[in-house]
Amino acid sequence: MTADRNKQLVNGFFTALNEGRTADLGDYLAHDVIDHNKIIHGEPDEPGAAFAAIEQQLTALHPYRARVDELIAEGDKVVARITQTGVSSGAHPRMPVPTGRRFENEAVFVFTVAEEAGRISEIRGVSDRLGLFLQLGWDWPTAS
C-alpha cells in the first residue's frame, strides 16, 4: 500500500471510532491486530483483543471523539497525532467509577499496516494519562 492509502486507512479508522461504528472495525483492523496502547495498565495485548478493548473504551468514555491533527506515513507505519475528548460516563473493568467529567488530551499513535491484508496489524499509543486522570477526577492507579 502507498503512504497515502495507509493514511486513508488510519483516517477511516478514527472516523469509524467517532461515529461509533464498532461493527466496522474489521474494515480497518486485522483480525489478529495487537494493541500495545494501555489506557489503564493491565489491559491484554493478545492478538485480536483490541476489538473488545476499543469497544469498552468507547462505552466508558462516551461520547469519545478523536480529532486527527496530523498524519505522517512512511513505509508500513502511520503516525497520528490526535486530540481526544470524551466523558467518564460508563463502566470499564479497569477504570475507576464514572465521574461524569469531561477530558481533552493529546495522544500520538503509531500504526503498522500489514501490506498483504491492507489492515492495521499493530497499534502503539502514548497519551497524556496524568492529564486524563486529573481531568476525570480519578486516583492514580497502583500496581497490584
N, CA and C of each residue as an Amber inpcrd file, in Angstrom:
protein
   432
   0.8520000  -1.1920000   0.0000000   0.0000000   0.0000000   0.0000000
   0.8860000   1.2400000   0.0000000   0.3790000   2.2930000  -0.5790000
   1.1240000   3.5420000  -0.6060000   0.9260000   4.2840000   0.7070000
   1.7950000   5.2460000   0.9480000   1.6800000   6.0540000   2.1560000
   0.3160000   6.7400000   2.2180000  -0.1590000   7.2490000   1.0800000
  -1.4650000   7.9280000   1.0700000  -2.5980000   6.9720000   1.4220000
  -2.5480000   5.7480000   0.8950000  -3.6080000   4.7800000   1.2230000
  -3.5280000   4.3670000   2.6920000  -2.3180000   4.2360000   3.2170000
  -2.1780000   3.9140000   4.6390000  -2.7650000   5.0340000   5.5000000
  -2.5240000   6.2790000   5.1080000  -3.0950000   7.4110000   5.8420000
  -4.6190000   7.3960000   5.7630000  -5.1610000   7.0690000   4.5900000
  -6.6210000   6.9850000   4.4320000  -7.1950000   5.8880000   5.3240000
  -6.4880000   4.7730000   5.4270000  -6.9320000   3.6730000   6.2870000
  -7.0050000   4.1270000   7.7430000  -5.9610000   4.7870000   8.2140000
  -5.9330000   5.2540000   9.6090000  -6.9870000   6.3290000   9.8330000
  -7.1320000   7.2320000   8.8810000  -8.1680000   8.2650000   8.9960000
  -9.5550000   7.6190000   9.0500000  -9.7840000   6.6030000   8.2250000
 -11.0530000   5.8790000   8.2470000 -11.3000000   5.1910000   9.5890000
 -10.2450000   4.6540000  10.1780000 -10.3480000   4.0350000  11.4980000
 -10.8590000   5.0490000  12.5260000 -10.2640000   6.2430000  12.5510000
 -10.7060000   7.2640000  13.5060000 -12.1230000   7.7450000  13.1910000
 -12.4800000   7.8220000  11.9300000 -13.8480000   8.1990000  11.5680000
 -14.8360000   7.1670000  12.1070000 -14.5120000   5.8760000  11.9570000
 -15.3870000   4.8220000  12.4830000 -15.5310000   4.9450000  13.9970000
 -14.4210000   5.2390000  14.7010000 -14.4980000   5.4280000  16.1620000
 -15.4100000   6.6020000  16.4980000 -15.2200000   7.7110000  15.8060000
 -16.0060000   8.9130000  16.0900000 -17.4910000   8.7070000  15.8260000
 -17.7990000   7.8560000  14.8680000 -19.1990000   7.5900000  14.5270000
 -19.7550000   6.3960000  15.2950000 -18.9360000   5.8040000  16.1650000
 -19.3950000   4.6710000  16.9690000 -19.6560000   3.4140000  16.1610000
 -19.0320000   3.2770000  15.0100000 -19.2550000   2.1290000  14.1360000
 -18.2970000   0.9910000  14.4880000 -18.4430000   0.4310000  15.6760000
 -17.5430000  -0.6370000  16.1040000 -17.6970000  -1.8970000  15.2560000
 -18.8580000  -2.1070000  14.6670000 -19.0560000  -3.2640000  13.7860000
 -18.1860000  -3.1630000  12.5360000 -17.7280000  -1.9630000  12.2030000
 -16.9080000  -1.7580000  11.0140000 -15.4070000  -1.8110000  11.3020000
 -15.0110000  -2.0510000  12.5530000 -13.5890000  -2.0310000  12.8890000
 -12.7900000  -3.0360000  12.0670000 -13.4050000  -4.1530000  11.6930000
 -12.7350000  -5.1530000  10.8690000 -12.3600000  -4.6520000   9.4840000
 -12.9580000  -3.5360000   9.0570000 -12.5780000  -2.9230000   7.7800000
 -11.2190000  -2.2360000   7.8790000 -10.7810000  -1.9510000   9.1060000
  -9.5560000  -1.1870000   9.3360000  -8.4940000  -1.9910000  10.0890000
  -8.9340000  -2.8910000  10.9570000  -8.0200000  -3.6560000  11.8060000
  -7.9360000  -5.1040000  11.3370000  -6.7310000  -5.6470000  11.3080000
  -6.5610000  -7.0680000  11.0330000  -7.2190000  -7.8530000  12.1640000
  -7.7200000  -9.0520000  11.8710000  -8.4140000  -9.8410000  12.8970000
  -7.4960000 -10.1680000  14.0690000  -6.1840000 -10.2040000  13.8400000
  -5.2350000 -10.5140000  14.9120000  -4.3940000  -9.2950000  15.3100000
  -4.9690000  -8.0950000  15.1320000  -4.2710000  -6.8610000  15.4900000
  -3.7930000  -6.9280000  16.9420000  -2.6160000  -6.3620000  17.1730000
  -2.0950000  -6.2720000  18.5400000  -2.0790000  -4.8010000  18.9220000
  -2.7440000  -4.4820000  20.0240000  -2.8530000  -3.1120000  20.5310000
  -2.0060000  -3.0040000  21.7900000  -0.8770000  -2.3020000  21.6770000
   0.0210000  -2.1240000  22.8180000  -0.3730000  -0.9140000  23.6550000
  -1.3910000  -0.1770000  23.2330000  -1.8390000   1.0230000  23.9430000
  -2.6070000   0.6120000  25.1940000  -2.1860000   1.1060000  26.3220000
  -2.8470000   0.7690000  27.5850000  -3.4050000   2.0530000  28.1960000
  -4.7420000   2.1850000  28.1990000  -5.3130000   3.3530000  28.8650000
  -5.1860000   3.1810000  30.3750000  -5.3110000   1.9550000  30.8340000
  -5.1060000   1.5870000  32.2320000  -4.1700000   0.3840000  32.1970000
  -3.1820000   0.3250000  33.0700000  -2.2430000  -0.7900000  32.9560000
  -2.9360000  -2.1100000  33.2650000  -2.4740000  -3.1610000  32.6060000
  -3.0590000  -4.4760000  32.8110000  -3.9900000  -4.9310000  31.7050000
  -4.2680000  -4.0690000  30.7140000  -5.1180000  -4.5000000  29.6010000
  -4.3660000  -5.5230000  28.7580000  -5.0540000  -6.5230000  28.2350000
  -4.3740000  -7.5450000  27.4430000  -3.9210000  -7.0030000  26.0910000
  -2.8330000  -7.5610000  25.5680000  -2.4370000  -7.2020000  24.2100000
  -2.2960000  -8.4470000  23.3350000  -3.1090000  -9.4740000  23.6390000
  -3.1180000 -10.6620000  22.7930000  -3.6830000 -10.3000000  21.4240000
  -3.2910000 -11.0710000  20.4050000  -3.8380000 -10.8080000  19.0680000
  -5.3710000 -10.7970000  19.0800000  -5.9400000  -9.7390000  18.5250000
  -7.3880000  -9.6290000  18.4060000  -8.1000000  -9.0210000  19.6000000
  -7.4190000  -8.8880000  20.7460000  -8.0640000  -8.3440000  21.9460000
  -8.4580000  -6.8800000  21.7830000  -7.8740000  -6.2030000  20.8000000
  -8.1490000  -4.7770000  20.5970000  -9.6090000  -4.4930000  20.3110000
 -10.2990000  -5.4080000  19.6260000 -11.6950000  -5.1580000  19.2780000
 -12.5470000  -4.9290000  20.5260000 -12.4440000  -5.8190000  21.4970000
 -13.2160000  -5.6810000  22.7350000 -12.7310000  -4.4940000  23.5430000
 -11.4120000  -4.2820000  23.5990000 -10.8640000  -3.1690000  24.3830000
 -11.3390000  -1.8200000  23.8470000 -11.3360000  -1.6700000  22.5290000
 -11.7910000  -0.4110000  21.9240000 -13.2680000  -0.1950000  22.2200000
 -14.0620000  -1.2340000  22.0860000 -15.4920000  -1.1090000  22.3660000
 -15.7370000  -0.7150000  23.8180000 -15.0080000  -1.3140000  24.7500000
 -15.1500000  -0.9710000  26.1750000 -14.7570000   0.4810000  26.4220000
 -13.6620000   0.9270000  25.8000000 -13.2110000   2.3030000  25.9980000
 -14.2130000   3.3020000  25.4300000 -14.7800000   2.9910000  24.2550000
 -15.7770000   3.8940000  23.6730000 -17.0120000   4.0050000  24.5650000
 -17.4060000   2.9030000  25.1780000 -18.5550000   2.9090000  26.0980000
 -18.2280000   3.6950000  27.3590000 -17.0480000   3.4830000  27.9110000
 -16.6680000   4.1320000  29.1660000 -16.4040000   5.6180000  29.0130000
 -16.0440000   6.0590000  27.8160000 -15.6780000   7.4670000  27.6010000
 -16.6410000   8.1630000  26.6310000 -17.8660000   7.6900000  26.5690000
 -18.8760000   8.2250000  25.6470000 -19.3410000   9.6170000  26.0660000
 -19.4140000  10.5570000  25.1800000 -19.1010000  10.4700000  23.7640000
 -17.6080000  10.7330000  23.5120000 -16.9190000   9.7430000  23.0140000
 -15.4990000   9.8480000  22.6860000 -15.3480000  10.4060000  21.2760000
 -14.3950000  11.2970000  21.0940000 -14.0730000  11.8330000  19.7660000
 -12.5610000  11.9570000  19.6500000 -12.0660000  11.6880000  18.4500000
 -10.6460000  11.8550000  18.1470000 -10.5330000  12.7770000  16.9420000
  -9.9170000  13.9230000  17.1400000  -9.6610000  14.8380000  16.0270000
  -8.2390000  14.5590000  15.5340000  -8.1090000  14.1920000  14.2830000
  -6.7940000  13.9220000  13.7180000  -6.1460000  15.2600000  13.3890000
  -5.0660000  15.5580000  14.0950000  -4.3640000  16.8260000  13.9000000
  -3.2350000  16.7030000  12.8890000  -2.6720000  15.4950000  12.7850000
  -1.5400000  15.3060000  11.8800000  -1.3770000  13.8160000  11.5770000
  -1.1060000  13.4960000  10.3300000  -0.7960000  12.1280000   9.9120000
   0.5170000  12.1470000   9.1410000   1.4190000  11.2530000   9.5080000
   2.7000000  11.1150000   8.8240000   2.8540000   9.6410000   8.4810000
   3.1730000   9.3400000   7.2250000   3.3050000   7.9480000   6.8060000
   4.6420000   7.7210000   6.1210000   5.2270000   6.5790000   6.4390000
   6.4500000   6.1340000   5.7740000   6.4700000   4.6160000   5.8210000
   6.6280000   4.0040000   4.6810000   6.6320000   2.5480000   4.6260000
   5.3230000   2.0000000   5.1590000   5.4150000   1.0320000   6.0820000
   4.2000000   0.4280000   6.6410000   3.7340000   1.1040000   7.9220000
   4.3150000   2.2530000   8.2740000   3.9640000   2.9630000   9.5080000
   3.1860000   4.2360000   9.2110000   2.1840000   4.5080000  10.0710000
   1.4710000   5.7800000  10.0460000   1.4680000   6.3110000  11.4680000
   1.9040000   7.5500000  11.6330000   1.8850000   8.2160000  12.9260000
   0.7470000   9.2230000  12.9120000  -0.1070000   9.1290000  13.9130000
  -1.2460000  10.0500000  14.0340000  -1.1180000  10.8190000  15.3360000
  -1.1180000  12.1410000  15.2220000  -1.2060000  12.9900000  16.4160000
  -2.6470000  13.4370000  16.4860000  -3.3000000  13.1380000  17.6000000
  -4.7240000  13.4310000  17.7260000  -4.9920000  14.2150000  19.0020000
  -6.1360000  14.8670000  19.0080000  -6.7010000  15.4230000  20.2360000
  -7.9580000  14.6260000  20.5060000  -8.0050000  14.0110000  21.6740000
  -9.1710000  13.1920000  22.0120000  -9.9560000  13.8400000  23.1430000
 -11.2680000  13.6890000  23.0410000 -12.1710000  14.2260000  24.0520000
 -13.1820000  13.1500000  24.4150000 -13.7650000  13.2940000  25.5720000
 -14.7950000  12.3630000  25.9990000 -15.2660000  12.6850000  27.3950000
 -16.1060000  11.8020000  27.9110000 -16.6840000  11.9530000  29.2470000
 -16.5570000  10.6160000  29.9620000 -16.1780000  10.6590000  31.2080000
 -16.1600000   9.4420000  32.0260000 -17.6110000   9.1020000  32.3430000
 -18.2230000   8.2770000  31.4680000 -19.6780000   8.0950000  31.5410000
 -20.1390000   6.6540000  31.6790000 -19.2340000   5.6890000  31.5320000
 -19.6670000   4.2960000  31.5700000 -18.6860000   3.4090000  32.2940000
 -19.1290000   2.2160000  32.5760000 -18.3070000   1.2560000  33.3090000
 -17.2430000   0.6440000  32.4140000 -16.1120000   0.3350000  33.0070000
 -14.9970000  -0.3360000  32.3520000 -14.2940000  -1.1470000  33.4290000
 -13.9470000  -2.4080000  33.1470000 -13.3660000  -3.2450000  34.1910000
 -12.0480000  -2.7310000  34.7680000 -11.3320000  -1.8680000  34.0390000
 -10.0460000  -1.3800000  34.5270000 -10.0200000   0.1290000  34.7710000
 -11.1840000   0.7500000  34.7880000 -11.2520000   2.1880000  35.0440000
 -12.0060000   2.4410000  36.3370000 -11.6620000   3.5450000  36.9960000
 -12.4240000   3.9200000  38.1910000 -13.8980000   4.1760000  37.8620000
 -14.6930000   4.3080000  38.8800000 -16.1290000   4.5760000  38.7380000
 -16.3160000   5.8460000  37.9080000 -17.2820000   5.8560000  36.9850000
 -17.5200000   7.0410000  36.1560000 -17.7890000   8.2890000  37.0050000
 -17.1970000   9.4010000  36.5830000 -17.3560000  10.6580000  37.3120000
 -18.2470000  11.6610000  36.5910000 -18.5650000  11.3940000  35.3170000
 -19.3540000  12.3420000  34.5450000 -18.5530000  13.5520000  34.0840000
 -17.2560000  13.5420000  34.3420000 -16.4100000  14.6830000  33.9680000
 -15.8250000  14.4930000  32.5690000 -15.5810000  15.6360000  31.9170000
 -15.0330000  15.6530000  30.5560000 -13.5130000  15.6900000  30.5850000
 -12.9260000  15.2480000  29.4620000 -11.4760000  15.3620000  29.3050000
 -11.1500000  15.7740000  27.8760000  -9.9760000  16.3370000  27.7310000
  -9.3830000  16.6190000  26.4250000  -7.8890000  16.4510000  26.5930000
  -7.2960000  15.6030000  25.7700000  -5.8530000  15.4540000  25.8290000
  -5.3050000  15.0740000  24.4630000  -4.0040000  15.1540000  24.3730000
  -3.3350000  14.8390000  23.1190000  -2.7510000  13.4350000  23.2080000
  -2.7020000  12.7540000  22.0740000  -2.1210000  11.4200000  22.0040000
  -1.4030000  11.2630000  20.6710000  -0.4360000  10.3730000  20.6660000
   0.2890000  10.0270000  19.4540000   0.1980000   8.5180000  19.2990000
  -0.2540000   8.0680000  18.1400000  -0.3720000   6.6510000  17.8370000
   0.5480000   6.3090000  16.6740000   1.1660000   5.1400000  16.7520000
   1.9370000   4.5970000  15.6410000   1.2270000   3.3260000  15.2060000
   0.7560000   3.3240000  13.9780000   0.0520000   2.1860000  13.4110000
   0.9760000   1.4730000  12.4280000   0.9690000   0.1510000  12.4770000
   1.6410000  -0.6540000  11.4590000   0.5590000  -1.2330000  10.5590000
   0.7220000  -1.0590000   9.2630000  -0.2520000  -1.5640000   8.2960000
   0.3450000  -2.7860000   7.6110000  -0.3590000  -3.9070000   7.7010000
   0.0630000  -5.1250000   7.0210000  -0.2830000  -4.9950000   5.5460000
   0.7280000  -4.9580000   4.7070000   0.5140000  -4.7000000   3.2870000
  -0.3820000  -5.7430000   2.6330000  -0.1560000  -7.0140000   2.9440000
  -0.9300000  -8.0670000   2.2730000  -2.4110000  -8.0070000   2.6290000
  -2.7270000  -7.6100000   3.8550000  -4.1310000  -7.5470000   4.2800000
  -4.7310000  -6.1600000   4.0820000  -3.8730000  -5.1440000   3.9810000
  -4.3770000  -3.7780000   3.8670000  -5.1230000  -3.3350000   5.1090000
  -4.7260000  -3.8710000   6.2600000  -5.3640000  -3.5620000   7.5410000
  -4.2900000  -3.2030000   8.5670000  -4.6970000  -2.5310000   9.6190000
  -3.7980000  -2.1880000  10.7130000  -3.4980000  -3.4660000  11.4960000
  -2.2130000  -3.7840000  11.6320000  -1.8240000  -5.0190000  12.3220000
  -1.2740000  -4.7680000  13.7210000  -0.8940000  -3.5270000  13.9960000
  -0.3210000  -3.2100000  15.3030000  -0.5880000  -1.7520000  15.6360000
  -0.8840000  -1.5020000  16.9210000  -1.1590000  -0.1460000  17.3980000
  -0.2990000   0.1130000  18.6310000   0.3850000   1.2420000  18.6300000
   1.1180000   1.7020000  19.8180000   0.6740000   3.1330000  20.0670000
   0.4240000   3.4700000  21.3110000  -0.0460000   4.8130000  21.6170000
   0.5720000   5.3720000  22.8830000   0.7380000   6.6830000  22.8690000
   1.2140000   7.4160000  24.0400000   0.2910000   8.6170000  24.1940000
  -0.2400000   8.7950000  25.3930000  -1.1190000   9.9450000  25.6170000
  -0.8330000  10.5420000  26.9850000  -1.4100000  11.6920000  27.2060000
  -1.2570000  12.3960000  28.4810000  -2.1880000  11.7540000  29.5080000
  -1.7490000  10.6540000  30.0900000  -2.6010000   9.9360000  31.0450000
  -2.7390000  10.6760000  32.3640000  -1.6810000  11.3590000  32.7880000
  -1.7920000  12.1350000  34.0280000  -2.8670000  13.2030000  33.8620000
  -2.8470000  13.9060000  32.7280000  -3.8830000  14.9040000  32.4560000
  -5.2610000  14.2880000  32.4000000  -5.3720000  13.1020000  31.7900000
  -6.6540000  12.3950000  31.7180000  -7.1760000  12.1090000  33.1240000
  -6.3380000  11.5210000  33.9650000  -6.7560000  11.1720000  35.3220000
  -7.1210000  12.4200000  36.1280000  -6.3440000  13.4880000  36.0060000
  -6.6490000  14.7200000  36.7380000  -7.9780000  15.3220000  36.2770000
  -8.1900000  15.3820000  34.9620000  -9.4220000  15.9650000  34.4330000
 -10.6560000  15.1560000  34.8240000 -10.5020000  13.8260000  34.8860000
 -11.6510000  12.9730000  35.1990000 -11.8210000  12.7450000  36.6910000
 -10.8930000  13.2390000  37.4990000 -11.0110000  13.1000000  38.9460000
 -10.7280000  11.6930000  39.4480000  -9.8930000  10.9700000  38.7110000
  -9.5420000   9.6050000  39.0960000  -8.2730000   9.5900000  39.9340000
  -8.1790000   8.6540000  40.8480000  -6.9360000   8.4150000  41.5720000
  -5.9590000   7.7240000  40.6390000  -4.6850000   7.9940000  40.8280000
  -3.6550000   7.3680000  40.0070000  -3.6060000   5.8790000  40.3230000
  -3.5960000   5.0030000  39.2920000  -3.6110000   3.5490000  39.5710000
  -2.3120000   3.0990000  40.2290000  -2.4050000   2.0510000  40.9980000
  -1.2360000   1.4650000  41.6230000  -1.0630000   0.0480000  41.0750000
   0.1740000  -0.3850000  41.0160000   0.4490000  -1.7460000  40.5450000
  -0.0580000  -2.7380000  41.5740000  -0.5790000  -3.8460000  41.0880000
  -1.0770000  -4.8440000  42.0230000  -0.1590000  -6.0280000  42.1050000
